[in-house]
């Protein structure tokens, strides 16, 4: 791919975004943009006391993402014009809508809209749709100590917010049922996705519940 093309991978916590973004970027010889969650000094406090730290943690994520996308997306590298990111800019607003009070969200949205109006939007969104049990299993297996407090109810609220976001999202979107794809262990699943991306097959919204649907789509 020689034209600038920006792909965002999304999904709930532990869905496999970073894993897929890293593999896809390598396969496409693209630049990878990974979320800098470890730089957020409030995440641990947030999981221990969400009400006290929600506004702080959401502001910190928003500032971090703005800085990262602003710096990277303004300079298109002629040799690596394709970007793969493990988040969509909208992720900040989505988490904020779940975690903030109405009054806090109003203020937050004001800043978000001012900052992100000039940030380039992804050309393609790949959404990993996963069951709460899959997310909990992945979070547990990954073993970040501060995520031990994540409850299924929190993941369900986020899944609901993602569902609502997808209903209104109008650029090219591919929704994959995460449990039917194993990009880590099955190179053919990754190849199918690479072909779809390279041929720019996705125009509107497409959902694939298993690899056969992607094979059929490729023809
Ligand atoms: N296809 C897969 N099959 C099996 N395990 C997977 C798969 N993809 C990811 N995992 C595992 O699930 C865990 C979470 O993956 P990853 O960190 O990529 O998720 P994430 O969506 O980026 O999470 P976060 O929202 O916290 O950033 C990791 O332990 C990873 O190895
Ligand atoms: N509150 C909150 N707002 C965000 O915008 C946000 N983005 C990511 N995260 C959490 C999820 C994982 O634990 C960890 C890595 O994704 O960071 C967030 N938490």
PDB file of C-alpha atoms and ligand atoms in Angstrom:
ATOM      1  CA  UNK A   1       0.000   0.000   0.000  1.00  0.00           C
ATOM      2  CA  UNK A   2       1.564   3.298  -1.088  1.00  0.00           C
ATOM      3  CA  UNK A   3      -1.181   5.775  -0.177  1.00  0.00           C
ATOM      4  CA  UNK A   4      -1.576   7.111   3.369  1.00  0.00           C
ATOM      5  CA  UNK A   5      -3.986   4.773   5.149  1.00  0.00           C
ATOM      6  CA  UNK A   6      -4.862   4.803   8.832  1.00  0.00           C
ATOM      7  CA  UNK A   7      -6.292   1.667  10.441  1.00  0.00           C
ATOM      8  CA  UNK A   8      -7.588   1.643  14.010  1.00  0.00           C
ATOM      9  CA  UNK A   9      -8.180  -1.565  15.972  1.00  0.00           C
ATOM     10  CA  UNK A  10     -10.792  -1.362  18.690  1.00  0.00           C
ATOM     11  CA  UNK A  11     -12.532  -3.597  21.213  1.00  0.00           C
ATOM     12  CA  UNK A  12     -13.117  -3.851  24.919  1.00  0.00           C
ATOM     13  CA  UNK A  13     -10.311  -4.257  27.506  1.00  0.00           C
ATOM     14  CA  UNK A  14      -8.342  -7.423  26.773  1.00  0.00           C
ATOM     15  CA  UNK A  15     -10.021  -8.128  23.408  1.00  0.00           C
ATOM     16  CA  UNK A  16      -6.633  -8.445  21.694  1.00  0.00           C
ATOM     17  CA  UNK A  17      -6.178  -4.974  20.110  1.00  0.00           C
ATOM     18  CA  UNK A  18      -2.467  -4.570  20.808  1.00  0.00           C
ATOM     19  CA  UNK A  19      -1.752  -8.138  19.709  1.00  0.00           C
ATOM     20  CA  UNK A  20      -3.597  -7.671  16.407  1.00  0.00           C
ATOM     21  CA  UNK A  21      -2.301  -4.124  15.758  1.00  0.00           C
ATOM     22  CA  UNK A  22       1.291  -5.322  16.179  1.00  0.00           C
ATOM     23  CA  UNK A  23       0.830  -8.375  13.920  1.00  0.00           C
ATOM     24  CA  UNK A  24      -1.081  -6.440  11.247  1.00  0.00           C
ATOM     25  CA  UNK A  25       1.442  -3.587  11.174  1.00  0.00           C
ATOM     26  CA  UNK A  26       4.283  -6.059  10.732  1.00  0.00           C
ATOM     27  CA  UNK A  27       2.442  -7.862   7.906  1.00  0.00           C
ATOM     28  CA  UNK A  28       1.634  -4.564   6.126  1.00  0.00           C
ATOM     29  CA  UNK A  29       5.056  -3.010   6.791  1.00  0.00           C
ATOM     30  CA  UNK A  30       3.148  -0.199   8.487  1.00  0.00           C
ATOM     31  CA  UNK A  31       3.888   2.080  11.421  1.00  0.00           C
ATOM     32  CA  UNK A  32       2.289   0.977  14.646  1.00  0.00           C
ATOM     33  CA  UNK A  33       0.805   3.388  17.196  1.00  0.00           C
ATOM     34  CA  UNK A  34       0.280   1.775  20.593  1.00  0.00           C
ATOM     35  CA  UNK A  35      -1.605   3.166  23.547  1.00  0.00           C
ATOM     36  CA  UNK A  36       0.734   4.443  26.281  1.00  0.00           C
ATOM     37  CA  UNK A  37      -1.436   3.285  29.201  1.00  0.00           C
ATOM     38  CA  UNK A  38       1.616   2.650  31.414  1.00  0.00           C
ATOM     39  CA  UNK A  39       2.340   6.393  31.260  1.00  0.00           C
ATOM     40  CA  UNK A  40      -1.010   7.141  32.894  1.00  0.00           C
ATOM     41  CA  UNK A  41      -0.080   7.594  36.582  1.00  0.00           C
ATOM     42  CA  UNK A  42      -3.728   7.516  37.689  1.00  0.00           C
ATOM     43  CA  UNK A  43      -4.867   4.173  36.271  1.00  0.00           C
ATOM     44  CA  UNK A  44      -4.076   2.158  39.371  1.00  0.00           C
ATOM     45  CA  UNK A  45      -5.797   4.713  41.627  1.00  0.00           C
ATOM     46  CA  UNK A  46      -8.765   4.739  39.240  1.00  0.00           C
ATOM     47  CA  UNK A  47      -9.295   0.983  39.534  1.00  0.00           C
ATOM     48  CA  UNK A  48      -9.084   1.242  43.370  1.00  0.00           C
ATOM     49  CA  UNK A  49     -11.387   4.254  43.697  1.00  0.00           C
ATOM     50  CA  UNK A  50     -13.163   5.019  40.378  1.00  0.00           C
ATOM     51  CA  UNK A  51     -15.362   7.860  41.642  1.00  0.00           C
ATOM     52  CA  UNK A  52     -12.433   9.829  43.037  1.00  0.00           C
ATOM     53  CA  UNK A  53     -10.072   9.339  40.086  1.00  0.00           C
ATOM     54  CA  UNK A  54     -12.309   9.011  36.994  1.00  0.00           C
ATOM     55  CA  UNK A  55     -12.077  12.615  35.806  1.00  0.00           C
ATOM     56  CA  UNK A  56      -8.309  12.715  36.331  1.00  0.00           C
ATOM     57  CA  UNK A  57      -7.687   9.403  34.572  1.00  0.00           C
ATOM     58  CA  UNK A  58      -9.882  10.326  31.576  1.00  0.00           C
ATOM     59  CA  UNK A  59      -8.195  13.721  31.182  1.00  0.00           C
ATOM     60  CA  UNK A  60      -4.778  12.049  31.341  1.00  0.00           C
ATOM     61  CA  UNK A  61      -5.724   9.486  28.647  1.00  0.00           C
ATOM     62  CA  UNK A  62      -7.168  12.218  26.445  1.00  0.00           C
ATOM     63  CA  UNK A  63      -4.037  14.389  26.709  1.00  0.00           C
ATOM     64  CA  UNK A  64      -1.746  11.431  26.027  1.00  0.00           C
ATOM     65  CA  UNK A  65      -3.718  10.300  22.950  1.00  0.00           C
ATOM     66  CA  UNK A  66      -3.974  13.801  21.564  1.00  0.00           C
ATOM     67  CA  UNK A  67      -0.219  14.309  21.871  1.00  0.00           C
ATOM     68  CA  UNK A  68       0.561  10.944  20.291  1.00  0.00           C
ATOM     69  CA  UNK A  69      -1.845  11.249  17.342  1.00  0.00           C
ATOM     70  CA  UNK A  70      -1.077  14.886  16.720  1.00  0.00           C
ATOM     71  CA  UNK A  71       2.651  14.223  16.507  1.00  0.00           C
ATOM     72  CA  UNK A  72       2.389  11.081  14.382  1.00  0.00           C
ATOM     73  CA  UNK A  73      -0.423  11.782  11.978  1.00  0.00           C
ATOM     74  CA  UNK A  74       0.774  15.147  10.764  1.00  0.00           C
ATOM     75  CA  UNK A  75       3.975  13.754   9.301  1.00  0.00           C
ATOM     76  CA  UNK A  76       3.246  11.138   6.657  1.00  0.00           C
ATOM     77  CA  UNK A  77       6.309   9.006   6.069  1.00  0.00           C
ATOM     78  CA  UNK A  78       6.670   8.370   2.321  1.00  0.00           C
ATOM     79  CA  UNK A  79       8.257   4.992   3.012  1.00  0.00           C
ATOM     80  CA  UNK A  80       5.710   3.925   5.609  1.00  0.00           C
ATOM     81  CA  UNK A  81       2.457   5.752   4.773  1.00  0.00           C
ATOM     82  CA  UNK A  82       0.243   3.147   6.497  1.00  0.00           C
ATOM     83  CA  UNK A  83      -0.519   3.425  10.235  1.00  0.00           C
ATOM     84  CA  UNK A  84      -2.042   0.790  12.470  1.00  0.00           C
ATOM     85  CA  UNK A  85      -3.174   1.917  15.896  1.00  0.00           C
ATOM     86  CA  UNK A  86      -4.503  -0.167  18.803  1.00  0.00           C
ATOM     87  CA  UNK A  87      -7.148   2.470  19.558  1.00  0.00           C
ATOM     88  CA  UNK A  88      -9.574   4.826  17.802  1.00  0.00           C
ATOM     89  CA  UNK A  89      -9.457   8.495  18.944  1.00  0.00           C
ATOM     90  CA  UNK A  90     -13.082   8.095  20.036  1.00  0.00           C
ATOM     91  CA  UNK A  91     -12.004   5.609  22.724  1.00  0.00           C
ATOM     92  CA  UNK A  92     -11.311   8.450  25.172  1.00  0.00           C
ATOM     93  CA  UNK A  93     -14.826   9.816  24.850  1.00  0.00           C
ATOM     94  CA  UNK A  94     -16.357   6.363  25.113  1.00  0.00           C
ATOM     95  CA  UNK A  95     -14.591   5.516  28.400  1.00  0.00           C
ATOM     96  CA  UNK A  96     -15.390   8.988  29.728  1.00  0.00           C
ATOM     97  CA  UNK A  97     -19.093   8.529  28.952  1.00  0.00           C
ATOM     98  CA  UNK A  98     -19.096   5.366  31.071  1.00  0.00           C
ATOM     99  CA  UNK A  99     -16.986   6.635  33.974  1.00  0.00           C
ATOM    100  CA  UNK A 100     -17.902  10.317  34.461  1.00  0.00           C
ATOM    101  CA  UNK A 101     -20.923  11.987  36.016  1.00  0.00           C
ATOM    102  CA  UNK A 102     -23.132  13.980  33.642  1.00  0.00           C
ATOM    103  CA  UNK A 103     -21.626  17.320  34.726  1.00  0.00           C
ATOM    104  CA  UNK A 104     -18.067  16.051  34.477  1.00  0.00           C
ATOM    105  CA  UNK A 105     -18.734  14.561  31.049  1.00  0.00           C
ATOM    106  CA  UNK A 106     -20.102  17.872  29.815  1.00  0.00           C
ATOM    107  CA  UNK A 107     -16.832  19.606  30.715  1.00  0.00           C
ATOM    108  CA  UNK A 108     -14.739  16.717  29.405  1.00  0.00           C
ATOM    109  CA  UNK A 109     -16.564  16.700  26.048  1.00  0.00           C
ATOM    110  CA  UNK A 110     -15.883  20.392  25.657  1.00  0.00           C
ATOM    111  CA  UNK A 111     -12.127  19.791  25.815  1.00  0.00           C
ATOM    112  CA  UNK A 112     -12.319  16.633  23.696  1.00  0.00           C
ATOM    113  CA  UNK A 113     -14.191  18.346  20.859  1.00  0.00           C
ATOM    114  CA  UNK A 114     -11.802  21.310  20.839  1.00  0.00           C
ATOM    115  CA  UNK A 115      -8.719  19.120  20.742  1.00  0.00           C
ATOM    116  CA  UNK A 116      -9.779  16.327  18.427  1.00  0.00           C
ATOM    117  CA  UNK A 117     -11.626  18.267  15.722  1.00  0.00           C
ATOM    118  CA  UNK A 118      -8.426  18.536  13.678  1.00  0.00           C
ATOM    119  CA  UNK A 119      -7.138  15.038  14.359  1.00  0.00           C
ATOM    120  CA  UNK A 120      -7.301  12.743  11.347  1.00  0.00           C
ATOM    121  CA  UNK A 121      -9.970  10.044  11.570  1.00  0.00           C
ATOM    122  CA  UNK A 122      -9.096   6.401  10.770  1.00  0.00           C
ATOM    123  CA  UNK A 123      -9.828   5.202   7.215  1.00  0.00           C
ATOM    124  CA  UNK A 124     -10.724   1.750   8.510  1.00  0.00           C
ATOM    125  CA  UNK A 125     -11.895   0.538  11.897  1.00  0.00           C
ATOM    126  CA  UNK A 126     -11.430  -3.138  12.799  1.00  0.00           C
ATOM    127  CA  UNK A 127     -13.522  -3.983  15.839  1.00  0.00           C
ATOM    128  CA  UNK A 128     -12.854  -7.126  17.897  1.00  0.00           C
ATOM    129  CA  UNK A 129     -16.165  -8.113  19.423  1.00  0.00           C
ATOM    130  CA  UNK A 130     -15.670 -10.426  22.400  1.00  0.00           C
ATOM    131  CA  UNK A 131     -17.790 -12.038  25.102  1.00  0.00           C
ATOM    132  CA  UNK A 132     -17.256 -10.820  28.684  1.00  0.00           C
ATOM    133  CA  UNK A 133     -15.876 -14.262  29.630  1.00  0.00           C
ATOM    134  CA  UNK A 134     -13.239 -14.058  26.899  1.00  0.00           C
ATOM    135  CA  UNK A 135     -12.209 -10.590  28.101  1.00  0.00           C
ATOM    136  CA  UNK A 136     -11.973 -11.715  31.729  1.00  0.00           C
ATOM    137  CA  UNK A 137      -9.911 -14.760  30.715  1.00  0.00           C
ATOM    138  CA  UNK A 138      -7.503 -12.607  28.671  1.00  0.00           C
ATOM    139  CA  UNK A 139      -7.189  -9.976  31.413  1.00  0.00           C
ATOM    140  CA  UNK A 140      -6.476 -12.683  33.972  1.00  0.00           C
ATOM    141  CA  UNK A 141      -3.988 -14.478  31.729  1.00  0.00           C
ATOM    142  CA  UNK A 142      -2.138 -11.216  31.016  1.00  0.00           C
ATOM    143  CA  UNK A 143      -1.880 -10.674  34.774  1.00  0.00           C
ATOM    144  CA  UNK A 144      -1.504  -6.878  35.164  1.00  0.00           C
ATOM    145  CA  UNK A 145      -1.908  -6.583  38.946  1.00  0.00           C
ATOM    146  CA  UNK A 146      -3.895  -3.310  38.873  1.00  0.00           C
ATOM    147  CA  UNK A 147      -6.526  -4.860  36.540  1.00  0.00           C
ATOM    148  CA  UNK A 148      -7.474  -7.523  39.112  1.00  0.00           C
ATOM    149  CA  UNK A 149     -10.261  -5.204  40.287  1.00  0.00           C
ATOM    150  CA  UNK A 150     -11.990  -5.142  36.874  1.00  0.00           C
ATOM    151  CA  UNK A 151     -15.503  -6.519  37.350  1.00  0.00           C
ATOM    152  CA  UNK A 152     -17.657  -8.145  34.619  1.00  0.00           C
ATOM    153  CA  UNK A 153     -20.218  -5.324  35.106  1.00  0.00           C
ATOM    154  CA  UNK A 154     -17.617  -2.713  34.084  1.00  0.00           C
ATOM    155  CA  UNK A 155     -16.786  -4.666  30.911  1.00  0.00           C
ATOM    156  CA  UNK A 156     -20.480  -5.027  30.125  1.00  0.00           C
ATOM    157  CA  UNK A 157     -21.059  -1.280  30.444  1.00  0.00           C
ATOM    158  CA  UNK A 158     -18.131  -0.660  28.091  1.00  0.00           C
ATOM    159  CA  UNK A 159     -19.441  -3.274  25.606  1.00  0.00           C
ATOM    160  CA  UNK A 160     -22.803  -1.495  25.588  1.00  0.00           C
ATOM    161  CA  UNK A 161     -21.095   1.861  24.941  1.00  0.00           C
ATOM    162  CA  UNK A 162     -19.090   0.295  22.086  1.00  0.00           C
ATOM    163  CA  UNK A 163     -22.304  -1.161  20.581  1.00  0.00           C
ATOM    164  CA  UNK A 164     -23.897   2.298  20.602  1.00  0.00           C
ATOM    165  CA  UNK A 165     -20.773   3.844  19.099  1.00  0.00           C
ATOM    166  CA  UNK A 166     -20.745   1.277  16.260  1.00  0.00           C
ATOM    167  CA  UNK A 167     -24.381   2.052  15.426  1.00  0.00           C
ATOM    168  CA  UNK A 168     -23.474   5.647  14.630  1.00  0.00           C
ATOM    169  CA  UNK A 169     -20.028   5.094  13.131  1.00  0.00           C
ATOM    170  CA  UNK A 170     -20.151   5.829   9.419  1.00  0.00           C
ATOM    171  CA  UNK A 171     -16.655   5.142   8.013  1.00  0.00           C
ATOM    172  CA  UNK A 172     -15.480   1.702   6.848  1.00  0.00           C
ATOM    173  CA  UNK A 173     -15.826  -0.779   9.707  1.00  0.00           C
ATOM    174  CA  UNK A 174     -15.115  -4.496   9.962  1.00  0.00           C
ATOM    175  CA  UNK A 175     -16.496  -6.222  13.055  1.00  0.00           C
ATOM    176  CA  UNK A 176     -14.882  -9.578  13.843  1.00  0.00           C
ATOM    177  CA  UNK A 177     -16.215 -12.088  16.336  1.00  0.00           C
ATOM    178  CA  UNK A 178     -13.054 -12.433  18.360  1.00  0.00           C
ATOM    179  CA  UNK A 179     -13.671 -16.011  19.540  1.00  0.00           C
ATOM    180  CA  UNK A 180     -13.666 -17.290  15.926  1.00  0.00           C
ATOM    181  CA  UNK A 181     -10.309 -15.763  14.993  1.00  0.00           C
ATOM    182  CA  UNK A 182      -6.873 -16.543  16.368  1.00  0.00           C
ATOM    183  CA  UNK A 183      -4.463 -14.064  14.860  1.00  0.00           C
ATOM    184  CA  UNK A 184      -1.747 -15.174  17.274  1.00  0.00           C
ATOM    185  CA  UNK A 185      -1.641 -18.840  16.381  1.00  0.00           C
ATOM    186  CA  UNK A 186      -3.268 -19.066  12.955  1.00  0.00           C
ATOM    187  CA  UNK A 187      -1.351 -17.221  10.195  1.00  0.00           C
ATOM    188  CA  UNK A 188      -4.172 -17.870   7.722  1.00  0.00           C
ATOM    189  CA  UNK A 189      -6.547 -15.708   9.790  1.00  0.00           C
ATOM    190  CA  UNK A 190      -4.048 -12.861   9.686  1.00  0.00           C
ATOM    191  CA  UNK A 191      -3.521 -13.361   5.927  1.00  0.00           C
ATOM    192  CA  UNK A 192      -7.249 -13.099   5.274  1.00  0.00           C
ATOM    193  CA  UNK A 193      -7.319  -9.791   7.100  1.00  0.00           C
ATOM    194  CA  UNK A 194      -4.210  -8.503   5.313  1.00  0.00           C
ATOM    195  CA  UNK A 195      -5.834  -9.282   1.932  1.00  0.00           C
ATOM    196  CA  UNK A 196      -9.033  -7.508   2.899  1.00  0.00           C
ATOM    197  CA  UNK A 197      -7.108  -4.446   4.048  1.00  0.00           C
ATOM    198  CA  UNK A 198      -4.774  -4.338   1.032  1.00  0.00           C
ATOM    199  CA  UNK A 199      -7.652  -4.655  -1.422  1.00  0.00           C
ATOM    200  CA  UNK A 200      -9.611  -1.985   0.498  1.00  0.00           C
ATOM    201  CA  UNK A 201     -12.585  -4.334   0.471  1.00  0.00           C
ATOM    202  CA  UNK A 202     -14.439  -2.716   3.349  1.00  0.00           C
ATOM    203  CA  UNK A 203     -16.501   0.312   2.378  1.00  0.00           C
ATOM    204  CA  UNK A 204     -19.405   0.438   4.841  1.00  0.00           C
ATOM    205  CA  UNK A 205     -20.081  -1.822   7.808  1.00  0.00           C
ATOM    206  CA  UNK A 206     -19.261  -5.522   7.593  1.00  0.00           C
ATOM    207  CA  UNK A 207     -19.495  -8.179  10.290  1.00  0.00           C
ATOM    208  CA  UNK A 208     -17.654 -11.520  10.054  1.00  0.00           C
ATOM    209  CA  UNK A 209     -18.601 -14.142  12.602  1.00  0.00           C
ATOM    210  CA  UNK A 210     -16.004 -16.624  11.320  1.00  0.00           C
ATOM    211  CA  UNK A 211     -13.094 -16.891   8.833  1.00  0.00           C
ATOM    212  CA  UNK A 212     -15.354 -18.540   6.184  1.00  0.00           C
ATOM    213  CA  UNK A 213     -17.243 -15.260   5.846  1.00  0.00           C
ATOM    214  CA  UNK A 214     -13.984 -13.427   5.169  1.00  0.00           C
ATOM    215  CA  UNK A 215     -12.942 -16.099   2.625  1.00  0.00           C
ATOM    216  CA  UNK A 216     -16.295 -15.787   0.852  1.00  0.00           C
ATOM    217  CA  UNK A 217     -16.004 -12.001   0.878  1.00  0.00           C
ATOM    218  CA  UNK A 218     -12.581 -12.177  -0.778  1.00  0.00           C
ATOM    219  CA  UNK A 219     -14.027 -14.459  -3.464  1.00  0.00           C
TER     220      UNK A 219
HETATM  221  N1  LIG B   1      -6.112 -14.281  19.258  1.00  0.00           N
HETATM  222  C1  LIG B   1      -5.747 -14.498  20.518  1.00  0.00           C
HETATM  223  N2  LIG B   1      -5.805 -15.741  21.026  1.00  0.00           N
HETATM  224  C2  LIG B   1      -5.480 -15.982  22.297  1.00  0.00           C
HETATM  225  N3  LIG B   1      -5.052 -15.031  23.173  1.00  0.00           N
HETATM  226  C3  LIG B   1      -4.985 -13.791  22.711  1.00  0.00           C
HETATM  227  C4  LIG B   1      -5.330 -13.444  21.374  1.00  0.00           C
HETATM  228  N4  LIG B   1      -5.168 -12.110  21.204  1.00  0.00           N
HETATM  229  C5  LIG B   1      -4.730 -11.659  22.393  1.00  0.00           C
HETATM  230  N5  LIG B   1      -4.602 -12.659  23.276  1.00  0.00           N
HETATM  231  C6  LIG B   1      -4.146 -12.559  24.668  1.00  0.00           C
HETATM  232  O1  LIG B   1      -5.103 -11.794  25.394  1.00  0.00           O
HETATM  233  C7  LIG B   1      -4.450 -10.885  26.272  1.00  0.00           C
HETATM  234  C8  LIG B   1      -4.899  -9.456  25.933  1.00  0.00           C
HETATM  235  O2  LIG B   1      -4.422  -9.102  24.642  1.00  0.00           O
HETATM  236  P1  LIG B   1      -4.025  -7.600  24.284  1.00  0.00           P
HETATM  237  O3  LIG B   1      -3.096  -7.047  25.307  1.00  0.00           O
HETATM  238  O4  LIG B   1      -3.590  -7.615  22.853  1.00  0.00           O
HETATM  239  O5  LIG B   1      -5.464  -6.933  24.433  1.00  0.00           O
HETATM  240  P2  LIG B   1      -5.879  -5.396  24.315  1.00  0.00           P
HETATM  241  O6  LIG B   1      -7.230  -5.385  23.674  1.00  0.00           O
HETATM  242  O7  LIG B   1      -4.820  -4.615  23.637  1.00  0.00           O
HETATM  243  O8  LIG B   1      -5.983  -4.980  25.845  1.00  0.00           O
HETATM  244  P3  LIG B   1      -6.132  -3.499  26.506  1.00  0.00           P
HETATM  245  O9  LIG B   1      -7.528  -3.079  26.261  1.00  0.00           O
HETATM  246  O10 LIG B   1      -5.896  -3.741  27.944  1.00  0.00           O
HETATM  247  O11 LIG B   1      -5.116  -2.625  25.894  1.00  0.00           O
HETATM  248  C9  LIG B   1      -2.938 -11.103  26.098  1.00  0.00           C
HETATM  249  O12 LIG B   1      -2.495 -11.985  27.109  1.00  0.00           O
HETATM  250  C10 LIG B   1      -2.841 -11.752  24.725  1.00  0.00           C
HETATM  251  O13 LIG B   1      -1.710 -12.603  24.633  1.00  0.00           O
HETATM  252  N1  LIG B   2     -10.645   4.762  32.425  1.00  0.00           N
HETATM  253  C1  LIG B   2     -10.004   4.546  31.287  1.00  0.00           C
HETATM  254  N2  LIG B   2     -10.128   5.424  30.268  1.00  0.00           N
HETATM  255  C2  LIG B   2      -9.512   5.241  29.062  1.00  0.00           C
HETATM  256  O1  LIG B   2      -9.638   6.067  28.143  1.00  0.00           O
HETATM  257  C3  LIG B   2      -8.710   4.063  28.936  1.00  0.00           C
HETATM  258  N3  LIG B   2      -7.965   3.571  27.920  1.00  0.00           N
HETATM  259  C4  LIG B   2      -7.405   2.437  28.365  1.00  0.00           C
HETATM  260  N4  LIG B   2      -7.784   2.206  29.647  1.00  0.00           N
HETATM  261  C5  LIG B   2      -7.310   1.083  30.486  1.00  0.00           C
HETATM  262  C6  LIG B   2      -7.895  -0.247  30.133  1.00  0.00           C
HETATM  263  C7  LIG B   2      -6.751  -1.183  30.473  1.00  0.00           C
HETATM  264  O2  LIG B   2      -6.792  -1.464  31.874  1.00  0.00           O
HETATM  265  C8  LIG B   2      -5.492  -0.379  30.199  1.00  0.00           C
HETATM  266  C9  LIG B   2      -4.844  -0.633  28.853  1.00  0.00           C
HETATM  267  O3  LIG B   2      -5.728  -0.400  27.803  1.00  0.00           O
HETATM  268  O4  LIG B   2      -5.891   0.990  30.297  1.00  0.00           O
HETATM  269  C10 LIG B   2      -8.605   3.192  30.027  1.00  0.00           C
HETATM  270  N5  LIG B   2      -9.251   3.422  31.195  1.00  0.00           N
END
